[in-house]
Tab-separated table of C-alpha atoms and ligand atoms in Angstrom:
chain	number	residue	atom	x	y	z
R	2	MET	CA	129.676	0.638	-25.532
R	3	GLY	CA	128.389	-1.909	-23.479
R	4	SER	CA	127.531	-5.553	-23.333
R	5	ASN	CA	123.803	-4.965	-25.222
R	6	ASP	CA	126.157	-3.765	-28.218
R	7	LEU	CA	126.614	-5.863	-30.478
R	8	THR	CA	129.984	-3.797	-31.885
R	9	PRO	CA	132.850	-6.046	-32.457
R	10	PRO	CA	135.917	-4.822	-30.359
R	11	PRO	CA	138.274	-3.485	-31.478
R	12	SER	CA	141.917	-5.009	-33.503
R	13	PHE	CA	144.915	-4.767	-31.691
R	14	PRO	CA	148.859	-4.582	-33.133
R	15	LEU	CA	150.144	-7.352	-32.235
R	16	ASP	CA	153.456	-6.543	-31.273
R	17	SER	CA	150.852	-4.737	-28.350
R	18	LEU	CA	150.030	-7.937	-27.124
R	19	PRO	CA	150.518	-10.016	-23.863
R	20	ASP	CA	153.024	-12.987	-24.435
R	21	ALA	CA	151.036	-15.977	-23.772
R	22	ASP	CA	153.044	-16.698	-21.099
R	23	SER	CA	152.031	-13.168	-19.813
R	24	PRO	CA	151.042	-12.888	-16.548
R	25	LEU	CA	148.817	-10.772	-17.237
R	26	LEU	CA	146.304	-12.435	-19.451
R	27	VAL	CA	143.342	-13.677	-18.042
R	28	LEU	CA	141.326	-16.792	-18.747
R	29	THR	CA	137.510	-15.085	-18.734
R	30	HIS	CA	134.582	-15.461	-20.119
R	31	PRO	CA	132.599	-12.852	-23.130
R	32	THR	CA	130.162	-10.536	-23.462
R	33	ARG	CA	127.588	-11.486	-25.484
R	34	ALA	CA	128.710	-9.100	-28.401
R	35	GLU	CA	132.269	-9.989	-28.305
R	36	ARG	CA	130.368	-13.871	-27.746
R	37	VAL	CA	129.240	-12.497	-31.217
R	38	ALA	CA	131.839	-11.475	-33.045
R	39	THR	CA	134.000	-14.819	-32.509
R	40	ILE	CA	130.166	-16.899	-33.986
R	41	LYS	CA	130.708	-14.435	-37.154
R	42	HIS	CA	135.407	-15.380	-37.484
R	43	THR	CA	134.234	-19.340	-36.709
R	44	TYR	CA	131.630	-19.100	-39.036
R	45	ARG	CA	134.430	-19.084	-41.791
R	46	ASN	CA	134.916	-22.596	-40.632
R	47	TRP	CA	132.274	-24.484	-39.336
R	48	GLY	CA	129.232	-23.292	-40.606
R	49	TYR	CA	129.555	-23.344	-44.474
R	50	ALA	CA	125.761	-25.479	-44.417
R	51	LEU	CA	124.041	-22.009	-42.853
R	52	THR	CA	124.151	-18.691	-43.882
R	53	GLU	CA	125.549	-16.473	-41.474
R	54	ALA	CA	122.510	-15.359	-39.451
R	55	ASP	CA	120.996	-18.243	-39.626
R	56	TYR	CA	124.720	-20.115	-37.972
R	57	ILE	CA	124.517	-16.966	-34.706
R	58	ALA	CA	120.790	-18.114	-34.595
R	59	ARG	CA	121.697	-21.796	-34.455
R	60	GLU	CA	124.425	-20.730	-31.732
R	61	GLU	CA	122.397	-18.510	-29.335
R	62	TYR	CA	119.927	-21.489	-29.828
R	63	LEU	CA	121.800	-24.195	-28.604
R	64	THR	CA	122.488	-21.961	-25.244
R	65	THR	CA	118.343	-22.489	-24.500
R	66	VAL	CA	118.367	-26.356	-25.021
R	67	PRO	CA	119.094	-29.271	-22.345
R	68	LEU	CA	122.095	-29.873	-21.588
R	69	ALA	CA	123.214	-25.913	-21.806
R	70	ARG	CA	119.891	-23.807	-20.835
R	71	ASN	CA	120.234	-23.488	-16.911
R	72	GLY	CA	124.156	-22.432	-17.635
R	73	GLY	CA	125.227	-26.139	-18.658
R	74	ILE	CA	126.980	-23.926	-21.894
R	75	THR	CA	130.242	-22.076	-20.807
R	76	HIS	CA	131.725	-19.833	-23.292
R	77	TRP	CA	135.198	-18.774	-23.160
R	78	ILE	CA	137.746	-16.373	-24.281
R	79	LEU	CA	141.387	-15.843	-23.561
R	80	THR	CA	142.611	-11.951	-23.457
R	81	VAL	CA	144.146	-8.961	-21.310
R	82	ALA	CA	142.960	-8.596	-18.067
R	83	SER	CA	143.114	-4.870	-17.553
R	84	LEU	CA	141.473	-4.240	-20.526
R	85	PRO	CA	137.720	-3.953	-19.927
R	86	PRO	CA	134.915	-6.152	-21.796
R	87	ASP	CA	134.148	-5.257	-25.810
R	88	GLY	CA	137.827	-3.455	-25.474
R	89	ARG	CA	140.101	-5.795	-24.946
R	90	PRO	CA	141.018	-9.014	-27.576
R	91	ILE	CA	139.683	-11.796	-27.554
R	92	LEU	CA	143.145	-13.982	-27.810
R	93	SER	CA	141.075	-17.608	-27.803
R	94	SER	CA	138.352	-18.832	-27.504
R	95	CYS	CA	135.613	-22.043	-26.519
R	96	GLU	CA	132.863	-22.773	-24.969
R	97	SER	CA	132.931	-26.578	-22.078
R	98	LEU	CA	128.928	-27.993	-21.852
R	99	ARG	CA	128.590	-29.446	-18.722
R	100	LYS	CA	127.115	-33.583	-18.651
R	101	ARG	CA	126.473	-35.583	-16.337
R	102	ALA	CA	129.133	-38.344	-16.157
R	103	VAL	CA	130.037	-41.538	-14.223
R	104	CYS	CA	133.114	-44.005	-13.401
R	105	SER	CA	133.593	-47.228	-11.064
R	106	ARG	CA	136.923	-49.171	-10.174
R	107	ASP	CA	136.839	-53.369	-9.150
R	108	GLY	CA	133.237	-53.679	-9.037
R	109	GLU	CA	132.275	-50.684	-7.221
R	110	PRO	CA	129.097	-48.736	-7.492
R	111	PRO	CA	129.937	-45.976	-9.766
R	112	THR	CA	130.329	-42.725	-8.897
R	113	GLU	CA	127.944	-40.252	-10.464
R	114	GLY	CA	129.498	-36.480	-11.564
R	115	VAL	CA	129.807	-34.291	-13.770
R	116	ALA	CA	131.982	-33.879	-17.370
R	117	HIS	CA	132.365	-30.892	-19.855
R	118	GLY	CA	132.988	-31.330	-22.993
R	119	ILE	CA	135.145	-29.046	-25.030
R	120	ALA	CA	133.804	-27.959	-28.007
R	121	SER	CA	134.617	-24.453	-30.746
R	122	VAL	CA	138.695	-23.353	-29.492
R	123	PHE	CA	138.675	-21.988	-32.353
R	124	THR	CA	142.430	-18.501	-32.610
R	125	GLU	CA	141.239	-15.263	-34.933
R	126	PRO	CA	143.319	-16.002	-38.077
R	127	ALA	CA	145.186	-12.699	-37.271
R	128	TYR	CA	146.406	-13.712	-33.701
R	129	ARG	CA	147.054	-18.011	-34.329
R	130	GLY	CA	151.007	-19.139	-33.813
R	131	ARG	CA	151.887	-16.937	-30.472
R	132	GLY	CA	151.095	-19.692	-28.710
R	133	TYR	CA	147.418	-18.586	-27.476
R	134	ALA	CA	144.833	-21.648	-28.058
R	135	SER	CA	147.799	-24.054	-25.949
R	136	ARG	CA	147.615	-21.062	-23.052
R	137	MET	CA	143.964	-20.764	-22.994
R	138	MET	CA	143.458	-25.241	-22.979
R	139	ARG	CA	146.941	-25.429	-20.546
R	140	GLU	CA	143.758	-22.952	-18.481
R	141	VAL	CA	140.948	-24.534	-19.427
R	142	GLY	CA	141.633	-27.764	-18.756
R	143	GLU	CA	142.465	-27.115	-15.046
R	144	LYS	CA	139.151	-24.462	-14.768
R	145	LEU	CA	137.488	-27.210	-15.762
R	146	ARG	CA	138.826	-29.679	-12.840
R	147	GLY	CA	136.235	-27.719	-10.486
R	148	TRP	CA	133.746	-26.591	-12.556
R	149	GLN	CA	130.466	-26.647	-11.456
R	150	ALA	CA	131.595	-29.723	-9.818
R	151	PRO	CA	128.529	-31.186	-7.305
R	152	VAL	CA	129.834	-32.484	-3.608
R	153	PRO	CA	131.180	-35.425	-3.012
R	154	PRO	CA	133.078	-35.999	-5.053
R	155	GLY	CA	134.307	-32.423	-4.955
R	156	ARG	CA	136.269	-31.940	-8.874
R	157	SER	CA	134.691	-33.066	-12.233
R	158	LEU	CA	135.713	-36.105	-13.741
R	159	PHE	CA	136.856	-35.875	-16.560
R	160	SER	CA	136.353	-34.111	-19.414
R	161	VAL	CA	136.910	-34.870	-23.240
R	162	LEU	CA	137.438	-32.582	-26.354
R	163	TYR	CA	137.095	-33.780	-30.396
R	164	SER	CA	140.137	-32.768	-31.902
R	165	ASP	CA	139.858	-31.797	-35.694
R	166	ILE	CA	143.997	-30.995	-35.409
R	167	GLY	CA	145.164	-35.219	-35.388
R	168	LYS	CA	146.133	-36.360	-32.266
R	169	SER	CA	149.507	-34.346	-30.397
R	170	PHE	CA	147.945	-30.775	-29.843
R	171	TYR	CA	145.504	-31.332	-27.195
R	172	ALA	CA	147.765	-34.714	-26.076
R	173	ARG	CA	149.964	-31.713	-25.623
R	174	HIS	CA	147.511	-30.348	-22.614
R	175	GLY	CA	146.451	-32.560	-20.893
R	176	TRP	CA	144.672	-34.469	-23.407
R	177	PRO	CA	145.404	-37.697	-24.404
R	178	ALA	CA	143.477	-39.763	-27.073
R	179	PHE	CA	140.884	-42.259	-27.255
R	180	GLU	CA	139.444	-45.001	-29.844
R	181	SER	CA	138.644	-42.845	-32.286
R	182	SER	CA	136.934	-45.012	-35.591
R	183	HIS	CA	133.939	-45.781	-37.530
R	184	VAL	CA	131.578	-48.556	-39.270
R	185	SER	CA	130.672	-46.660	-42.061
R	186	PHE	CA	127.094	-47.122	-44.489
R	187	ARG	CA	126.671	-46.077	-47.376
R	188	PRO	CA	123.516	-43.987	-47.934
R	189	VAL	CA	120.643	-46.021	-49.397
R	190	ALA	CA	117.194	-44.533	-50.959
R	191	GLY	CA	115.008	-47.527	-50.173
R	192	ALA	CA	116.740	-49.085	-48.724
R	193	ALA	CA	113.992	-49.557	-45.877
R	194	GLY	CA	111.903	-52.147	-47.456
R	195	GLU	CA	114.878	-54.388	-49.603
R	196	THR	CA	113.658	-56.995	-46.770
R	197	GLU	CA	110.817	-57.933	-44.525
R	198	GLN	CA	110.981	-55.193	-42.912
R	199	VAL	CA	111.346	-55.890	-38.612
R	200	ALA	CA	112.393	-52.946	-36.765
R	201	THR	CA	110.491	-50.559	-36.628
R	202	ALA	CA	111.626	-46.137	-36.155
R	203	ILE	CA	111.814	-44.446	-33.295
R	204	GLY	CA	110.543	-39.951	-32.555
R	205	TYR	CA	110.744	-38.814	-29.906
R	206	HIS	CA	108.135	-40.108	-27.340
R	207	GLU	CA	110.132	-42.885	-28.125
R	208	LEU	CA	112.931	-41.668	-26.331
R	209	ALA	CA	112.375	-41.531	-22.044
R	210	GLU	CA	112.274	-44.214	-21.797
R	211	LEU	CA	114.990	-45.794	-24.324
R	212	CYS	CA	117.390	-43.838	-22.791
R	213	ALA	CA	116.128	-43.988	-18.939
R	214	ALA	CA	117.026	-48.302	-19.902
R	215	ASP	CA	120.314	-47.330	-21.440
R	216	GLU	CA	121.506	-45.858	-18.422
R	217	LYS	CA	120.918	-48.821	-16.074
R	218	LEU	CA	121.675	-50.913	-18.380
R	219	LEU	CA	125.398	-48.816	-18.341
R	220	ARG	CA	125.551	-48.625	-14.975
R	221	ALA	CA	125.709	-52.126	-14.630
R	222	ASP	CA	128.258	-52.730	-16.994
R	223	LEU	CA	130.690	-50.418	-15.353
R	224	THR	CA	130.291	-52.444	-12.218
R	225	ARG	CA	131.025	-55.720	-13.690
R	226	ARG	CA	134.278	-54.393	-15.259
R	227	ARG	CA	136.882	-55.866	-12.598
R	228	ASP	CA	140.013	-54.995	-14.416
R	229	GLY	CA	142.074	-53.399	-12.827
R	230	LYS	CA	141.543	-50.481	-14.540
R	231	THR	CA	138.684	-47.096	-13.793
R	232	HIS	CA	136.151	-46.957	-16.290
R	233	VAL	CA	134.562	-43.397	-16.860
R	234	ALA	CA	131.418	-43.072	-19.481
R	235	ILE	CA	129.774	-40.047	-20.003
R	236	LEU	CA	125.486	-41.058	-19.537
R	237	PRO	CA	123.458	-41.570	-22.646
R	238	GLU	CA	121.152	-39.762	-20.634
R	239	LEU	CA	117.995	-38.091	-22.609
R	240	ASP	CA	119.640	-34.612	-21.925
R	241	ALA	CA	122.518	-35.933	-24.511
R	242	MET	CA	120.299	-36.735	-27.479
R	243	LEU	CA	118.290	-33.886	-27.286
R	244	TRP	CA	121.160	-31.694	-27.494
R	245	HIS	CA	121.777	-33.122	-30.804
R	246	LEU	CA	118.783	-33.173	-32.040
R	247	MET	CA	117.856	-30.298	-31.138
R	248	ARG	CA	120.297	-28.964	-33.242
R	249	GLU	CA	118.990	-31.410	-35.366
R	250	ASP	CA	116.412	-29.337	-36.040
R	251	PHE	CA	117.723	-25.485	-36.239
R	252	MET	CA	120.056	-27.056	-38.753
R	253	THR	CA	117.495	-29.541	-40.910
R	254	LYS	CA	114.923	-26.541	-40.846
R	255	SER	CA	117.100	-24.601	-41.961
R	256	ILE	CA	118.726	-25.769	-44.989
R	257	PHE	CA	115.541	-28.261	-45.648
R	258	GLY	CA	112.591	-26.157	-44.781
R	259	LYS	CA	111.421	-29.055	-42.140
R	260	THR	CA	112.486	-30.976	-40.139
R	261	PRO	CA	113.579	-34.906	-39.636
R	262	ALA	CA	110.688	-37.819	-37.679
R	263	VAL	CA	112.865	-40.692	-37.851
R	264	ARG	CA	115.188	-40.598	-35.321
R	265	GLY	CA	116.372	-43.950	-35.011
R	266	ALA	CA	115.092	-47.503	-34.456
R	267	VAL	CA	114.294	-50.235	-32.413
R	268	THR	CA	113.478	-54.148	-32.781
R	269	GLY	CA	113.129	-56.575	-30.477
R	270	LYS	CA	111.740	-58.468	-27.431
R	271	PRO	CA	111.095	-55.907	-24.130
R	272	GLY	CA	115.034	-57.665	-22.473
R	273	GLN	CA	116.169	-58.332	-25.879
R	274	ARG	CA	116.298	-55.351	-28.034
R	275	ILE	CA	118.586	-53.795	-30.242
R	276	TRP	CA	118.280	-49.789	-31.208
R	277	ALA	CA	119.747	-47.532	-32.654
R	278	VAL	CA	119.253	-43.104	-31.953
R	279	TRP	CA	120.999	-41.603	-35.116
R	280	MET	CA	120.726	-37.223	-36.447
R	281	ARG	CA	122.056	-36.180	-38.852
R	282	GLY	CA	124.520	-33.525	-39.117
R	283	TYR	CA	125.885	-31.324	-42.732
R	284	TYR	CA	128.488	-29.451	-42.475
R	285	GLY	CA	128.232	-29.209	-46.024
R	286	GLY	CA	124.900	-28.447	-46.593
R	287	LEU	CA	123.283	-28.935	-50.050
R	288	LYS	CA	126.211	-26.942	-51.327
R	289	ARG	CA	128.984	-29.892	-50.300
R	290	LYS	CA	127.317	-33.183	-49.665
R	291	GLU	CA	130.595	-34.196	-48.332
R	292	GLY	CA	130.670	-33.063	-44.403
R	293	ASN	CA	126.261	-34.489	-43.916
R	294	VAL	CA	126.618	-37.146	-41.965
R	295	LEU	CA	124.190	-39.114	-40.399
R	296	HIS	CA	126.031	-40.130	-37.478
R	297	VAL	CA	124.537	-43.172	-35.069
R	298	LEU	CA	124.093	-41.748	-31.489
R	299	ARG	CA	124.096	-44.569	-30.181
R	300	VAL	CA	123.275	-48.422	-30.010
R	301	VAL	CA	121.903	-49.989	-27.470
R	302	VAL	CA	121.767	-54.975	-27.499
R	303	GLU	CA	120.041	-54.484	-24.379
R	304	ASP	CA	121.149	-58.275	-23.838
R	305	PRO	CA	124.747	-58.944	-25.410
R	306	ASP	CA	125.009	-62.488	-24.279
R	307	GLN	CA	122.512	-63.248	-26.939
R	308	PRO	CA	124.170	-65.112	-30.452
R	309	ASP	CA	124.018	-62.399	-32.748
R	310	GLU	CA	122.421	-65.303	-35.269
R	311	GLU	CA	119.113	-63.892	-33.297
R	312	LEU	CA	120.172	-60.904	-33.694
R	313	VAL	CA	121.658	-59.842	-36.455
R	314	GLY	CA	117.825	-60.443	-38.653
R	315	GLY	CA	116.877	-56.082	-36.865
R	316	PHE	CA	120.617	-54.964	-36.758
R	317	ARG	CA	120.233	-55.207	-40.154
R	318	SER	CA	116.428	-53.876	-40.659
R	319	ILE	CA	117.492	-50.799	-38.557
R	320	VAL	CA	121.247	-50.415	-40.592
R	321	GLN	CA	118.600	-49.867	-43.646
R	322	ILE	CA	116.260	-47.148	-41.940
R	323	ALA	CA	119.808	-45.851	-41.400
R	324	GLN	CA	120.806	-45.652	-44.748
R	325	HIS	CA	117.503	-45.177	-46.318
R	326	GLU	CA	117.332	-41.409	-44.155
R	327	ALA	CA	120.710	-41.275	-45.081
R	328	ALA	CA	120.189	-40.948	-48.422
R	329	GLU	CA	117.220	-38.900	-48.346
R	330	TRP	CA	118.157	-36.293	-46.242
R	331	GLN	CA	121.285	-36.044	-48.558
R	332	THR	CA	124.209	-37.307	-45.997
R	333	GLN	CA	127.198	-39.113	-47.445
R	334	ASP	CA	127.191	-42.123	-45.342
R	335	VAL	CA	126.074	-42.659	-41.969
R	336	GLN	CA	128.370	-43.719	-39.080
R	337	ILE	CA	128.789	-45.274	-35.791
R	338	TRP	CA	131.721	-44.411	-33.451
R	339	ASN	CA	133.686	-46.694	-31.799
R	340	PRO	CA	131.580	-50.253	-32.262
R	341	THR	CA	132.574	-52.696	-29.599
R	342	PRO	CA	133.134	-55.901	-30.860
R	343	LYS	CA	129.792	-57.344	-30.350
R	344	LEU	CA	128.737	-54.302	-32.899
R	345	LYS	CA	131.447	-55.161	-35.098
R	346	GLY	CA	130.196	-58.946	-35.373
R	347	LEU	CA	126.530	-57.776	-36.391
R	348	VAL	CA	128.551	-56.202	-38.172
R	349	GLU	CA	129.633	-58.860	-40.464
R	350	LYS	CA	127.082	-61.168	-40.994
R	351	CYS	CA	124.286	-58.172	-41.229
R	352	GLY	CA	126.014	-58.122	-45.222
R	353	ILE	CA	125.619	-55.049	-45.945
R	354	GLU	CA	129.118	-53.262	-46.863
R	355	SER	CA	130.158	-51.424	-44.874
R	356	GLU	CA	133.776	-49.571	-44.365
R	357	PHE	CA	135.597	-49.637	-40.484
R	358	VAL	CA	138.458	-46.172	-41.200
R	359	VAL	CA	140.256	-44.964	-37.979
R	360	ARG	CA	140.756	-41.729	-37.595
R	361	GLU	CA	143.535	-40.283	-37.297
R	362	LYS	CA	143.053	-35.879	-38.200
R	363	HIS	CA	139.749	-36.280	-37.419
R	364	SER	CA	136.915	-36.283	-34.406
R	365	ILE	CA	139.877	-37.662	-32.422
R	366	ALA	CA	137.848	-38.054	-28.066
R	367	SER	CA	140.113	-37.100	-26.913
R	368	LEU	CA	140.131	-37.614	-22.423
R	369	ARG	CA	141.030	-36.152	-19.188
R	370	TRP	CA	141.131	-37.059	-16.437
R	371	TYR	CA	140.856	-35.365	-12.941
R	372	GLY	CA	141.490	-38.366	-10.315
R	373	ASP	CA	144.209	-39.606	-9.472
R	374	GLU	CA	145.498	-42.509	-11.030
R	375	PRO	CA	147.575	-42.258	-14.429
R	376	VAL	CA	144.828	-42.319	-17.634
R	377	SER	CA	146.175	-44.524	-18.636
R	378	GLU	CA	144.433	-46.686	-17.052
R	379	VAL	CA	141.354	-44.409	-17.608
R	380	ASP	CA	138.747	-46.409	-20.431
R	381	TRP	CA	136.572	-44.862	-21.663
R	382	VAL	CA	133.474	-46.865	-22.634
R	383	ALA	CA	130.359	-45.713	-23.989
R	384	ASN	CA	132.772	-43.526	-26.873
R	385	GLU	CA	129.331	-43.233	-29.204
R	386	LYS	CA	128.718	-38.969	-30.990
R	387	TYR	CA	126.655	-38.611	-28.466
R	388	ALA	CA	129.318	-38.158	-26.050
R	389	TRP	CA	130.486	-35.077	-28.804
R	390	CYS	CA	129.348	-31.653	-28.523
X	418	COA	C1	143.700	-24.818	-34.541
X	418	COA	C2	144.251	-23.351	-33.109
X	418	COA	C3	142.521	-23.433	-32.145
X	418	COA	C4	145.137	-22.840	-33.347
X	418	COA	O1	145.704	-21.464	-32.134
X	418	COA	P1	146.778	-21.398	-32.221
X	418	COA	O2	146.327	-19.731	-31.363
X	418	COA	O3	147.718	-20.559	-32.769
X	418	COA	O4	148.029	-21.842	-31.139
X	418	COA	P2	149.294	-22.353	-30.407
X	418	COA	O5	149.549	-20.955	-30.796
X	418	COA	O6	148.711	-22.432	-28.561
X	418	COA	O7	149.377	-23.274	-30.836
X	418	COA	C5	149.721	-23.353	-32.298
X	418	COA	C6	149.983	-24.994	-32.544
X	418	COA	O8	148.902	-25.828	-33.266
X	418	COA	C7	148.866	-26.299	-34.559
X	418	COA	N1	147.944	-26.750	-35.297
X	418	COA	C8	147.114	-24.699	-35.730
X	418	COA	N2	146.152	-25.967	-36.417
X	418	COA	C9	146.212	-27.010	-36.503
X	418	COA	C10	145.964	-28.431	-37.642
X	418	COA	N3	145.038	-27.680	-38.821
X	418	COA	N4	146.563	-29.128	-37.803
X	418	COA	C11	147.534	-29.102	-36.678
X	418	COA	N5	147.943	-28.704	-35.739
X	418	COA	C12	147.478	-27.610	-36.391
X	418	COA	C13	150.247	-25.956	-35.043
X	418	COA	O9	151.390	-26.903	-35.586
X	418	COA	C14	151.181	-25.439	-33.688
X	418	COA	O10	151.530	-26.322	-33.614
X	418	COA	P3	153.181	-26.565	-32.237
X	418	COA	O11	152.876	-26.740	-30.506
X	418	COA	O12	153.806	-27.736	-32.176
X	418	COA	O13	152.932	-25.494	-32.882
X	418	COA	C15	143.841	-22.958	-34.785
X	418	COA	O14	144.915	-22.334	-35.546
X	418	COA	C16	142.414	-21.908	-35.190
X	418	COA	O15	141.322	-21.551	-33.972
X	418	COA	N6	141.946	-22.751	-36.129
X	418	COA	C17	140.890	-23.107	-37.199
X	418	COA	C18	139.796	-24.137	-36.593
X	418	COA	C19	140.207	-24.867	-35.455
X	418	COA	O16	140.757	-25.735	-36.551
X	418	COA	N7	140.171	-25.479	-34.325
X	418	COA	C20	140.323	-26.082	-33.711
X	418	COA	C21	138.911	-27.200	-33.353
X	418	COA	S1	139.478	-29.057	-32.615
């Protein structure tokens, strides 16, 4: 059986499989056929919004987009070391996505490096409860410490994941939970025309300049934080946003037969702008609106010293454009993850009904720190949706 053959891997009787702590197991990369077999398994969990064929095509497509292309994405499987590719069980699987990241302590210039986002952690039902995902996470966690790491610093800065199974499983394996909250607004058709619209829509072409400005502001922000903690962030660079937007393009093309034009909104004069970039994420598709969310990937207040009173009208207008888009594109709500205190103030003052949600089980932002200091000294700055994968 060659690796271009898409025959699924054979199934193995459970009593023939090594224990999770056996030295006979290895963390390695799947062949194409093994990867397709895994995608078919995960379809039942994550593919509801798409047909199976589109779901498989999306996963292939997502190896070719910014961040993932040029080796940015790595697929991992736990399997039996002595068995041949395409003839071995996939005991557990996941993927990692390389992202540019920075860290800074006590006002030092930021250290540049990489972080890895881990996603799609999966054990097929027959192999569950035997410790295979735990073993894989232990191995992946260590592997990513040096994976694709630039010299210096010679190691990855950190890795992140978003748990849908609560806080304890991943914390036990080295990824403690970080702040996982969001403010939610409901979709409102026509909301954008409710008051004087002072914000304007953002399309693909505006993003490059906004992301470059955001990166610069974020670096400056990190060096201003002198509280004895290590401040870390995944860079909100253009590629980080494009990964989401191109994923969104694929999903909306498949579900609606078209792609959206409005990817965010901006208001204010240069130096005092406020903007939000968003994407529509679908788990329910047209059959089930629950699970469809207009996710604000990133909110930037260019001058945080500007009084709320001057910002609030523009912010309200941005939210209204988002609410309108959320209704247009069949989502259940608009979510802004982990709003800063400044943003929370604007949410309260803008007069639009909202709900603040602290998540306990789903999308728990979790971070494993590869530096010397304890993770309790690490502050994850800009822990917003753009960092998700
Ligand atoms: C989660 C999953 C990867 C675990 O795989 P596994 O090989 O059975 O994992 P292990 O045997 O190493 O560990 C099982 C642990 O996962 C926990 N777990 C599994 N599903 C869970 C859930 N929905 N909620 C909370 N904990 C869960 C079990 O309670 C168990 O904990 P324990 O170690 O205290 O007994 C597997 O159940 C799966 O693929 N689920 C569907 C996809 C999914 O939800 N992936 C996680 C996305 S963040």
